[in-house]
Amino acid sequence: MEFHPLSRLIVISNRVSAGNSNGAQGGLAVALTSALREMGGIWFGWSGELTEEFSGQVNLDRKGGVTTATVDLEEQDVEEYYNGYANRTLWPLFHYRIDLAEYERDFAGGYRRANERFAETVRPLIERDDVVWVQDYHMFPLGEELRRRGCRNRMGFFLHIPWPPRRLLGTLPGANRLVETLFAYDVIGFQTAEWLEAFCDFVREEMGARIEGDVVVLGKRRVRLLDCPIGIDAREFAGLAASPAARLAFRQMRDSAVGREMIVGVDRLDYSKGLEERFLGYERFLTEHPEERKEVFLLQIAPPSRAAVESYQRIRSTLEGLSGRINGAHADLDWVPIRYVNQGYPRDVLAGVYRAARIGLVTPLRDGMNLVAKEYVAAQDPEDPGVLILSRFAGAASQLEGAVLVNPYSAEEMSDAIMQALRMPLSERIERWRRMMDNVEQQDVMWWLKRFTDVLFEEAPAGNVPA
Ligand code: ADQ
C-alpha cells in the first residue's frame, strides 16, 4: 500500500517497542510497528531507562525496519509522570474508576515536565514536511508543547482508551486545562463513536466549544474529530495460527484438555479487564450447571503489568485468592476448573492457544477497543470456529456483532453466555464467526492507519489558524 510518499511520519508514544513483535506487548506496539514499516519515519518515546540527570540525549536505533529515537528519564519523572499521572490518575479515571484515581499535584507537575522534556528532545528531529502523530493518554499536552516550540506541522492525536463521561472527568483537578491542550492538534481520533461523543459532550458543556459536524471549534482552533477503531494485522495473525509453534501449542492444549472444552482469557493483569468478575461469572456457571462442570475448564493467561502501582499489586493478590478459592471449592482428582497463569507468551503460541479454545472470554469492564477479541477471531479454524463472548463495554463490541455480548458486571449473564456458547451448533458458530472475521479482516490495522492518516494529511479545516 502506498502512503503519502513525500512526508515522513513521526510517531510519538510513551514506549517504543518496534521490531519486537514476538514478545508479550501491548496491542499498540504491534499496530505501530506494522504502520511505520509501511510509511517510513521515526518512532520516538521513552527508552524505559533511567538517568541521574535528564540530558535530552537521543538514542537512535533501527529495529525491525523502523527507526527509533528514545530518551532516558529521571526516576522522579517516571514516578510522577508514568506511574503517577498516567497510570494512577488518568488510566483509572478514563476507565470510569474514580475510586482508584489519585489526584496529586506532584503527579500533574511531573506529567507536564515529562511532556516538556519529550517536546524539547523530539523537536529537532521533526522536519518541515513531516506529519506528527501522538499516541495516547501519556501525552495529551505534547502537541501544545511542540507548538510552543514553533512546530507548524500537521499533528494528530489518537486516544487508545475510552473517553470518560463528563461528570467523571469533571472530578479531575485541572481537567479543562488538560483537555484544552488537545486543541493544539489538527485531528483527534477515538476508538469508537461513543468515546468521541463523550469528548464532544465535555468540551461543549464544560468549555463552551462548538461542534460543527466532525469539527470542534474552540476559540480560534478548529479540530477534526474522527472515530477510528484500531484493528490487528489479521492476515499475519491467521498465518501465525498455522505456524509450527501454534500447532504445537494447539496440540498440547487439546491433549491436556482430555476431551474437555477450553475457555480462554488472555489479558494484561489490569483491573479494567474485569478478571475478578470473569472468575465470579465462571464460578456461577459451575454452580448453576453442575452437570457441565467437568466438561470445561478456564485457562486464564494474565501477565503482570504496572507492578509498581499499588492497585495492580492488589488485583494480583485478589485474583490469586479468588482462583484458589474457586479451585479449592470445585476441583476434583482429575479436574481443576481454573488454570491461572501469570506469564506472557509469544504471539504464535497464543494463536495456537486461542485456536484450541471453544470459547474466548473477553469481558473487560471498560476497554478502548480490545485486540485480544480480534486476535481470538483471527486465530479460529474456519471450519470449526470457537465462540467469542465479549463485554458490551469493550470498544470492539461495536464492530464484532457476531460475538455473544454480555454485561460483565452480571455473573448470571456471564454464566448464561457460557452455556449458550457450549450448546451453540456448528452452523451458528460458523455464521457468527464469518461476520466477525469479515470485520477483523476488512477493518484491520492498515485500514485504521489509512483512515487516520488520510484525514491527518488533508488540509486543515477551512478558516483554521495555526496553534
Ligand atoms: P491493552 O489494554 O494492552 O491496550 P489489548 O487491546 O487487549 O489491551 O491488547 C493487548 C495485547 O497484548 C494483545 O495484542 C495481546 O495479544 C497481548 N497480550 C495480552 N496478554 C498476553 C500474554 N499473556 N502474552 C502475550 N501477549 C499478551 C490498549 C487499550 C485497548 C486497545 C489497545 C490498542 O487498553 O483497549 O485495544 O491499546 O489500541
Coordinates of C-alpha atoms and ligand atoms in Angstrom, one line a residue:
M1 CA 0.0 0.0 0.0
E2 CA 1.4 3.5 -0.9
F3 CA 1.1 6.2 1.7
H4 CA 1.8 9.9 1.1
P5 CA 5.3 9.3 -0.3
L6 CA 6.6 12.8 0.3
S7 CA 6.0 13.1 4.0
R8 CA 7.5 11.1 6.8
L9 CA 5.5 10.0 9.8
I10 CA 6.8 10.9 13.3
V11 CA 5.0 8.6 15.8
I12 CA 5.4 9.7 19.4
S13 CA 4.3 7.4 22.2
N14 CA 5.3 6.7 25.8
R15 CA 7.1 3.4 24.9
V16 CA 8.7 2.4 21.7
S17 CA 8.7 -1.3 21.0
A18 CA 9.3 -1.6 17.3
G19 CA 10.6 -4.8 15.9
N20 CA 9.7 -6.8 19.0
S21 CA 6.6 -8.4 17.5
N22 CA 7.1 -11.8 19.2
G23 CA 7.1 -10.9 22.8
A24 CA 4.3 -10.0 25.2
Q25 CA 3.5 -6.5 24.4
G26 CA 0.5 -4.1 24.2
G27 CA -1.7 -4.0 21.1
L28 CA -0.4 -0.5 20.4
A29 CA 3.1 -1.7 19.8
V30 CA 2.0 -4.4 17.4
A31 CA -0.1 -2.0 15.4
L32 CA 2.5 0.8 15.1
T33 CA 5.4 -1.5 14.1
S34 CA 3.3 -2.6 11.1
A35 CA 2.3 1.0 10.4
L36 CA 5.8 2.5 10.5
R37 CA 7.3 -0.2 8.3
E38 CA 4.8 0.8 5.6
M39 CA 5.3 4.5 5.9
G40 CA 8.9 5.3 7.0
G41 CA 9.7 7.9 9.6
I42 CA 10.7 7.8 13.2
W43 CA 9.1 6.4 16.3
F44 CA 10.0 8.5 19.4
G45 CA 9.4 7.9 23.1
W46 CA 10.8 7.0 26.5
S47 CA 13.6 4.3 26.4
G48 CA 12.3 2.7 29.6
E49 CA 15.7 3.6 31.1
L50 CA 16.5 5.9 34.0
T51 CA 19.2 8.6 34.1
E52 CA 20.6 10.5 37.0
E53 CA 20.1 13.9 35.4
F54 CA 17.9 14.4 32.3
S55 CA 20.2 15.4 29.3
G56 CA 17.9 15.1 26.3
Q57 CA 20.4 12.8 24.6
V58 CA 18.6 10.8 21.9
N59 CA 19.4 7.1 21.3
L60 CA 18.8 6.4 17.6
D61 CA 18.4 2.9 16.5
R62 CA 16.9 0.8 13.8
K63 CA 14.7 -2.1 14.8
G64 CA 12.6 -4.4 12.6
G65 CA 12.7 -1.9 9.7
V66 CA 11.8 1.0 11.8
T67 CA 14.0 3.9 13.0
T68 CA 13.5 4.6 16.7
A69 CA 14.6 7.5 18.8
T70 CA 14.4 7.2 22.6
V71 CA 15.3 9.3 25.6
D72 CA 16.0 8.3 29.2
L73 CA 14.1 9.9 32.0
E74 CA 14.9 10.7 35.6
E75 CA 13.4 8.5 38.3
Q76 CA 11.2 11.3 39.6
D77 CA 9.8 11.8 36.1
V78 CA 8.9 8.1 35.9
E79 CA 7.3 8.1 39.3
E80 CA 5.3 11.2 38.8
Y81 CA 4.6 11.1 35.1
Y82 CA 4.3 7.4 34.2
N83 CA 3.5 5.6 37.5
G84 CA 1.8 8.7 38.8
Y85 CA -0.4 10.8 36.5
A86 CA -0.6 8.4 33.6
N87 CA -1.3 5.2 35.5
R88 CA -2.7 6.3 38.9
T89 CA -4.7 9.3 37.7
L90 CA -5.7 9.1 34.0
W91 CA -5.9 5.4 33.4
P92 CA -8.3 4.7 36.3
L93 CA -10.3 7.9 35.6
F94 CA -10.6 7.2 31.9
H95 CA -11.8 3.6 32.7
Y96 CA -14.5 5.0 35.0
R97 CA -12.7 4.1 38.2
I98 CA -12.6 7.3 40.1
D99 CA -12.5 5.2 43.2
L100 CA -9.0 4.2 42.2
A101 CA -7.9 7.6 40.7
E102 CA -5.4 9.5 42.7
Y103 CA -5.3 13.3 42.3
E104 CA -1.9 14.7 43.3
R105 CA -0.3 18.0 42.3
D106 CA 3.1 16.3 42.1
F107 CA 1.8 13.8 39.5
A108 CA 0.3 16.6 37.4
G109 CA 3.6 18.6 37.6
G110 CA 5.7 15.6 36.7
Y111 CA 3.4 14.9 33.7
R112 CA 3.8 18.4 32.4
R113 CA 7.6 18.3 32.9
A114 CA 8.0 15.0 31.2
N115 CA 5.9 16.2 28.2
E116 CA 8.0 19.4 28.0
R117 CA 11.1 17.2 28.0
F118 CA 9.8 15.0 25.3
A119 CA 8.9 18.0 23.2
E120 CA 12.3 19.6 23.7
T121 CA 14.0 16.4 22.7
V122 CA 11.9 15.4 19.7
R123 CA 11.6 18.9 18.2
P124 CA 14.9 18.9 16.3
L125 CA 14.1 15.6 14.7
I126 CA 10.9 16.9 13.1
E127 CA 11.4 18.2 9.5
R128 CA 9.2 20.7 7.7
D129 CA 7.1 18.2 5.7
D130 CA 6.8 15.6 8.5
V131 CA 3.5 14.7 9.9
V132 CA 3.4 14.1 13.7
W133 CA 1.1 11.5 15.3
V134 CA 1.0 11.4 19.1
Q135 CA -0.4 8.3 20.8
D136 CA -2.4 8.1 23.9
Y137 CA -3.1 9.4 27.3
H138 CA 0.5 9.7 28.4
M139 CA 1.0 12.6 26.0
F140 CA -2.1 14.8 25.9
P141 CA 0.0 18.1 26.2
L142 CA 2.8 17.1 23.9
G143 CA 1.2 18.8 20.8
E144 CA 0.8 22.1 22.7
E145 CA 4.5 21.9 23.8
L146 CA 5.6 21.3 20.2
R147 CA 3.5 24.3 19.0
R148 CA 5.2 26.4 21.7
R149 CA 8.5 25.4 20.2
G150 CA 7.4 26.6 16.8
C151 CA 6.2 23.4 15.3
R152 CA 3.8 24.2 12.5
N153 CA 3.4 20.6 11.1
R154 CA 0.2 18.7 10.8
M155 CA -0.3 17.0 14.1
G156 CA -2.8 14.3 15.1
F157 CA -3.6 12.6 18.4
F158 CA -5.1 9.1 18.9
L159 CA -6.6 8.0 22.1
H160 CA -6.4 4.3 22.7
I161 CA -8.5 4.2 25.8
P162 CA -12.1 5.3 26.4
W163 CA -13.1 8.9 26.9
P164 CA -14.9 9.1 30.3
P165 CA -18.4 10.6 30.8
R166 CA -18.4 14.4 31.5
R167 CA -19.4 14.1 35.2
L168 CA -16.5 11.8 35.9
L169 CA -13.9 13.8 34.1
G170 CA -15.1 16.8 36.0
T171 CA -13.6 15.3 39.1
L172 CA -10.1 15.7 37.8
P173 CA -8.4 18.9 39.1
G174 CA -7.4 21.0 36.1
A175 CA -9.5 18.9 33.7
N176 CA -10.4 21.8 31.4
R177 CA -6.8 22.9 31.1
L178 CA -5.7 19.4 30.2
V179 CA -8.4 19.0 27.6
E180 CA -7.6 22.4 26.2
T181 CA -4.1 21.2 25.3
L182 CA -5.7 18.8 22.9
F183 CA -6.8 21.7 20.7
A184 CA -3.2 22.1 19.6
Y185 CA -3.7 19.0 17.3
D186 CA -5.4 19.1 13.9
V187 CA -7.1 15.8 14.2
I188 CA -8.1 13.8 17.3
G189 CA -9.1 10.1 16.8
F190 CA -11.1 7.9 19.1
Q191 CA -11.7 4.2 19.1
T192 CA -15.5 4.5 18.8
A193 CA -18.3 6.9 18.2
E194 CA -19.2 6.6 21.9
W195 CA -15.9 7.9 23.1
L196 CA -16.0 10.7 20.5
E197 CA -19.5 11.8 21.7
A198 CA -18.3 11.8 25.3
F199 CA -15.5 14.1 24.3
C200 CA -17.9 16.4 22.5
D201 CA -20.2 16.5 25.5
F202 CA -17.3 17.6 27.7
V203 CA -15.9 20.3 25.5
R204 CA -19.4 21.6 24.7
E205 CA -20.8 21.7 28.2
E206 CA -17.7 22.4 30.2
M207 CA -15.6 24.5 27.9
G208 CA -18.1 26.2 25.6
A209 CA -16.8 24.6 22.4
R210 CA -19.0 24.4 19.3
I211 CA -19.5 21.2 17.3
E212 CA -19.8 21.7 13.6
G213 CA -20.3 18.3 12.0
D214 CA -17.0 16.4 12.5
V215 CA -15.1 19.6 13.5
V216 CA -14.9 21.0 17.0
V217 CA -14.3 24.7 17.4
L218 CA -12.8 26.4 20.5
G219 CA -11.8 30.0 20.2
K220 CA -9.7 30.2 17.0
R221 CA -9.0 26.5 16.9
R222 CA -10.9 24.1 14.7
V223 CA -10.0 20.4 15.2
R224 CA -11.3 17.5 13.2
L225 CA -12.7 14.6 15.2
L226 CA -12.6 11.0 13.9
D227 CA -13.8 7.7 15.2
C228 CA -11.3 5.2 14.0
P229 CA -11.3 1.7 15.6
I230 CA -7.9 0.1 15.7
G231 CA -7.5 -3.4 14.2
I232 CA -5.0 -6.1 14.1
D233 CA -2.8 -7.4 11.3
A234 CA -5.4 -10.1 10.6
R235 CA -3.6 -11.9 7.8
E236 CA -0.4 -12.1 9.9
F237 CA -2.3 -13.4 12.9
A238 CA -4.2 -16.0 10.9
G239 CA -0.8 -17.0 9.5
L240 CA 0.6 -17.3 13.0
A241 CA -2.2 -19.6 13.9
A242 CA -1.0 -22.0 11.2
S243 CA 2.7 -21.8 12.3
P244 CA 4.6 -24.8 13.8
A245 CA 4.7 -23.2 17.2
A246 CA 0.9 -22.6 17.1
R247 CA 0.3 -26.1 16.0
L248 CA 2.4 -27.4 18.8
A249 CA 0.6 -25.2 21.4
F250 CA -2.8 -26.3 19.9
R251 CA -1.9 -30.0 20.2
Q252 CA -0.6 -29.6 23.8
M253 CA -3.7 -27.7 24.8
R254 CA -6.0 -30.3 23.2
D255 CA -4.1 -33.2 24.8
S256 CA -4.1 -31.6 28.2
A257 CA -7.8 -30.9 27.9
V258 CA -8.6 -34.6 27.6
G259 CA -11.8 -34.1 25.7
R260 CA -13.0 -31.1 27.7
E261 CA -13.8 -27.8 26.2
M262 CA -11.4 -25.0 26.9
I263 CA -12.5 -21.4 27.7
V264 CA -9.6 -19.0 27.3
G265 CA -9.0 -15.5 28.7
V266 CA -5.8 -13.5 27.8
D267 CA -5.3 -10.1 29.4
R268 CA -2.7 -7.9 30.9
L269 CA -3.3 -8.1 34.7
D270 CA -5.4 -4.9 35.0
Y271 CA -8.5 -4.1 36.9
S272 CA -10.1 -2.7 33.8
K273 CA -10.1 -6.1 32.2
G274 CA -12.8 -7.5 34.6
L275 CA -10.9 -10.6 35.6
E276 CA -12.4 -10.8 39.1
E277 CA -15.9 -10.5 37.6
R278 CA -15.0 -13.1 35.0
F279 CA -13.9 -15.6 37.6
L280 CA -17.1 -15.0 39.5
G281 CA -19.2 -15.4 36.4
Y282 CA -17.4 -18.7 35.6
E283 CA -18.0 -19.8 39.2
R284 CA -21.7 -19.0 38.8
F285 CA -21.7 -21.2 35.7
L286 CA -20.1 -24.1 37.7
T287 CA -22.7 -23.8 40.4
E288 CA -25.7 -23.4 38.1
H289 CA -24.7 -26.2 35.8
P290 CA -23.1 -29.0 37.9
E291 CA -23.7 -31.5 35.1
E292 CA -21.4 -29.4 32.8
R293 CA -18.7 -28.8 35.3
K294 CA -16.2 -31.4 34.3
E295 CA -16.8 -30.8 30.6
V296 CA -15.0 -27.4 30.7
F297 CA -12.1 -25.6 32.2
L298 CA -11.0 -22.0 32.1
L299 CA -7.4 -21.1 31.1
Q300 CA -6.7 -17.5 32.2
I301 CA -3.4 -16.1 31.0
A302 CA -2.6 -12.8 32.7
P303 CA 1.0 -11.4 32.8
P304 CA 1.5 -8.8 35.5
S305 CA 1.7 -5.2 34.3
R306 CA 2.5 -1.9 36.0
A307 CA 3.7 -3.8 39.1
A308 CA 5.0 -0.5 40.7
V309 CA 1.4 0.7 41.2
E310 CA -0.4 -0.5 44.3
S311 CA -3.8 -1.1 42.7
Y312 CA -2.1 -3.6 40.4
Q313 CA -0.5 -5.4 43.3
R314 CA -3.9 -5.6 44.9
I315 CA -5.7 -7.0 41.8
R316 CA -3.0 -9.6 41.6
S317 CA -3.5 -10.9 45.1
T318 CA -7.3 -10.7 44.8
L319 CA -7.2 -12.9 41.8
E320 CA -4.8 -15.4 43.4
G321 CA -7.2 -15.6 46.3
L322 CA -10.2 -16.0 44.1
S323 CA -8.8 -18.6 41.8
G324 CA -7.5 -20.5 44.8
R325 CA -10.9 -20.4 46.5
I326 CA -12.8 -21.5 43.3
N327 CA -10.4 -24.3 42.7
G328 CA -10.5 -25.3 46.3
A329 CA -14.3 -25.5 46.3
H330 CA -14.8 -27.2 43.0
A331 CA -11.6 -29.2 41.9
D332 CA -11.6 -33.0 41.8
L333 CA -8.8 -35.6 41.5
D334 CA -8.9 -35.4 37.7
W335 CA -10.1 -31.8 37.2
V336 CA -9.1 -28.3 38.0
P337 CA -11.6 -25.6 37.0
I338 CA -9.3 -22.7 36.6
R339 CA -5.7 -22.7 35.2
Y340 CA -4.4 -19.4 36.1
V341 CA -1.1 -18.4 34.5
N342 CA 0.8 -15.2 35.2
Q343 CA 3.1 -15.1 32.1
G344 CA 3.4 -13.6 28.7
Y345 CA 3.7 -15.9 25.7
P346 CA 5.0 -15.4 22.2
R347 CA 2.2 -14.4 19.8
D348 CA 2.4 -17.6 17.7
V349 CA 1.9 -19.7 20.9
L350 CA -1.0 -17.5 21.8
A351 CA -2.5 -18.0 18.4
G352 CA -2.4 -21.8 18.9
V353 CA -4.0 -21.5 22.4
Y354 CA -6.8 -19.3 21.0
R355 CA -7.5 -21.8 18.3
A356 CA -7.7 -24.6 20.8
A357 CA -10.3 -22.8 22.8
R358 CA -14.0 -23.4 22.2
I359 CA -14.8 -20.1 23.9
G360 CA -12.9 -16.8 24.0
L361 CA -13.9 -15.0 27.2
V362 CA -13.2 -11.3 26.8
T363 CA -15.0 -9.4 29.5
P364 CA -13.4 -6.0 30.3
L365 CA -15.4 -3.6 32.5
R366 CA -14.3 -0.9 30.1
D367 CA -11.9 -1.0 27.3
G368 CA -11.0 1.4 24.5
M369 CA -11.0 -1.4 21.9
N370 CA -9.6 -4.8 23.0
L371 CA -7.4 -6.5 20.5
V372 CA -7.4 -9.9 22.2
A373 CA -11.0 -10.3 21.0
K374 CA -9.9 -9.7 17.4
E375 CA -6.9 -12.0 17.7
Y376 CA -9.2 -14.7 19.0
V377 CA -11.4 -14.4 16.0
A378 CA -8.4 -14.3 13.6
A379 CA -6.9 -17.5 15.0
Q380 CA -10.0 -19.7 14.6
D381 CA -10.4 -22.7 12.3
P382 CA -12.9 -21.5 9.7
E383 CA -14.5 -25.0 9.6
D384 CA -14.8 -25.4 13.4
P385 CA -14.6 -21.9 15.0
G386 CA -15.0 -21.1 18.6
V387 CA -17.4 -18.6 20.1
L388 CA -16.4 -15.2 21.3
I389 CA -18.1 -14.0 24.5
L390 CA -17.5 -10.2 24.6
S391 CA -18.2 -7.4 27.0
R392 CA -20.6 -4.8 25.7
F393 CA -18.3 -2.3 27.3
A394 CA -15.3 -3.0 25.1
G395 CA -14.9 -0.8 22.1
A396 CA -14.7 -3.9 20.0
A397 CA -18.3 -4.7 20.7
S398 CA -19.4 -2.0 18.2
Q399 CA -17.7 -4.0 15.5
L400 CA -17.9 -7.6 16.4
E401 CA -21.6 -8.2 16.1
G402 CA -21.3 -11.9 15.8
A403 CA -20.0 -12.2 19.4
V404 CA -22.2 -13.2 22.3
L405 CA -22.4 -9.9 24.1
V406 CA -22.5 -9.8 27.8
N407 CA -22.7 -7.4 30.7
P408 CA -19.5 -8.3 32.7
Y409 CA -21.0 -7.0 35.9
S410 CA -23.6 -9.7 35.8
A411 CA -22.4 -13.1 36.9
E412 CA -25.7 -14.6 35.7
E413 CA -25.4 -13.2 32.2
M414 CA -21.9 -14.5 32.0
S415 CA -23.0 -17.9 33.1
D416 CA -25.8 -18.0 30.6
A417 CA -23.4 -16.9 27.8
I418 CA -21.0 -19.7 28.6
M419 CA -23.9 -22.2 28.4
Q420 CA -25.2 -20.7 25.2
A421 CA -21.7 -20.9 23.7
L422 CA -21.2 -24.5 24.7
R423 CA -24.5 -25.5 23.2
M424 CA -24.1 -23.5 20.0
P425 CA -24.5 -25.6 16.9
L426 CA -21.6 -25.6 14.4
S427 CA -23.7 -23.8 11.7
E428 CA -24.3 -20.9 14.0
R429 CA -20.7 -20.8 15.2
I430 CA -19.6 -20.6 11.6
E431 CA -22.2 -17.9 10.7
R432 CA -21.2 -15.7 13.7
W433 CA -17.5 -16.2 13.2
R434 CA -17.7 -15.3 9.5
R435 CA -19.4 -12.0 10.3
M436 CA -16.7 -11.2 12.9
M437 CA -13.9 -12.3 10.7
D438 CA -15.1 -10.1 7.8
N439 CA -14.8 -7.2 10.1
V440 CA -11.4 -8.2 11.5
E441 CA -10.1 -8.7 8.0
Q442 CA -11.5 -5.6 6.5
Q443 CA -11.0 -3.1 9.3
D444 CA -7.5 -4.3 10.1
V445 CA -4.6 -2.3 11.3
M446 CA -3.7 -0.9 7.9
W447 CA -7.3 0.2 7.5
W448 CA -7.0 2.0 10.8
L449 CA -3.7 3.6 9.8
K450 CA -5.0 4.8 6.5
R451 CA -8.3 6.1 7.9
F452 CA -6.4 8.2 10.4
T453 CA -3.5 9.4 8.2
D454 CA -5.8 10.2 5.3
V455 CA -7.5 12.7 7.5
L456 CA -4.3 13.8 9.1
F457 CA -2.7 14.5 5.8
E458 CA -5.7 16.5 4.4
E459 CA -5.6 20.3 4.5
A460 CA -6.5 21.9 7.8
P461 CA -10.3 22.7 8.2
A462 CA -11.1 26.0 6.4
G463 CA -10.5 29.1 8.5
N464 CA -8.1 27.4 10.9
V465 CA -5.3 29.4 12.3
P466 CA -2.1 27.7 13.3
A467 CA -2.0 26.9 17.0
Ligands
ADQ1 P1 -4.3 -3.1 26.2 O1 -5.0 -2.6 27.3 O2 -2.9 -3.6 26.4 O3 -4.2 -2.0 25.0 P2 -5.4 -5.1 24.2 O4 -6.0 -4.3 23.1 O5 -6.3 -6.3 24.6 O6 -5.2 -4.3 25.6 O7 -4.0 -5.6 23.7 C1 -3.3 -6.5 24.5 C2 -2.2 -7.1 23.6 O8 -1.3 -7.7 24.5 C3 -2.7 -8.1 22.6 O9 -2.1 -8.0 21.4 C4 -2.4 -9.4 23.3 O10 -2.1 -10.5 22.4 C5 -1.2 -9.1 24.1 N1 -1.2 -9.9 25.3 C6 -2.0 -9.9 26.3 N2 -1.7 -10.9 27.2 C7 -0.6 -11.5 26.7 C8 0.1 -12.6 27.2 N3 -0.1 -13.3 28.3 N4 1.2 -13.0 26.4 C9 1.4 -12.3 25.3 N5 0.7 -11.3 24.8 C10 -0.3 -10.9 25.5 C11 -4.7 -0.6 24.9 C12 -6.2 -0.4 25.2 C13 -7.0 -1.3 24.3 C14 -6.7 -1.1 22.8 C15 -5.2 -1.2 22.6 C16 -4.8 -0.7 21.2 O11 -6.4 -0.6 26.6 O12 -8.4 -1.0 24.5 O13 -7.3 -2.1 22.1 O14 -4.5 -0.3 23.5 O15 -5.4 0.5 20.9

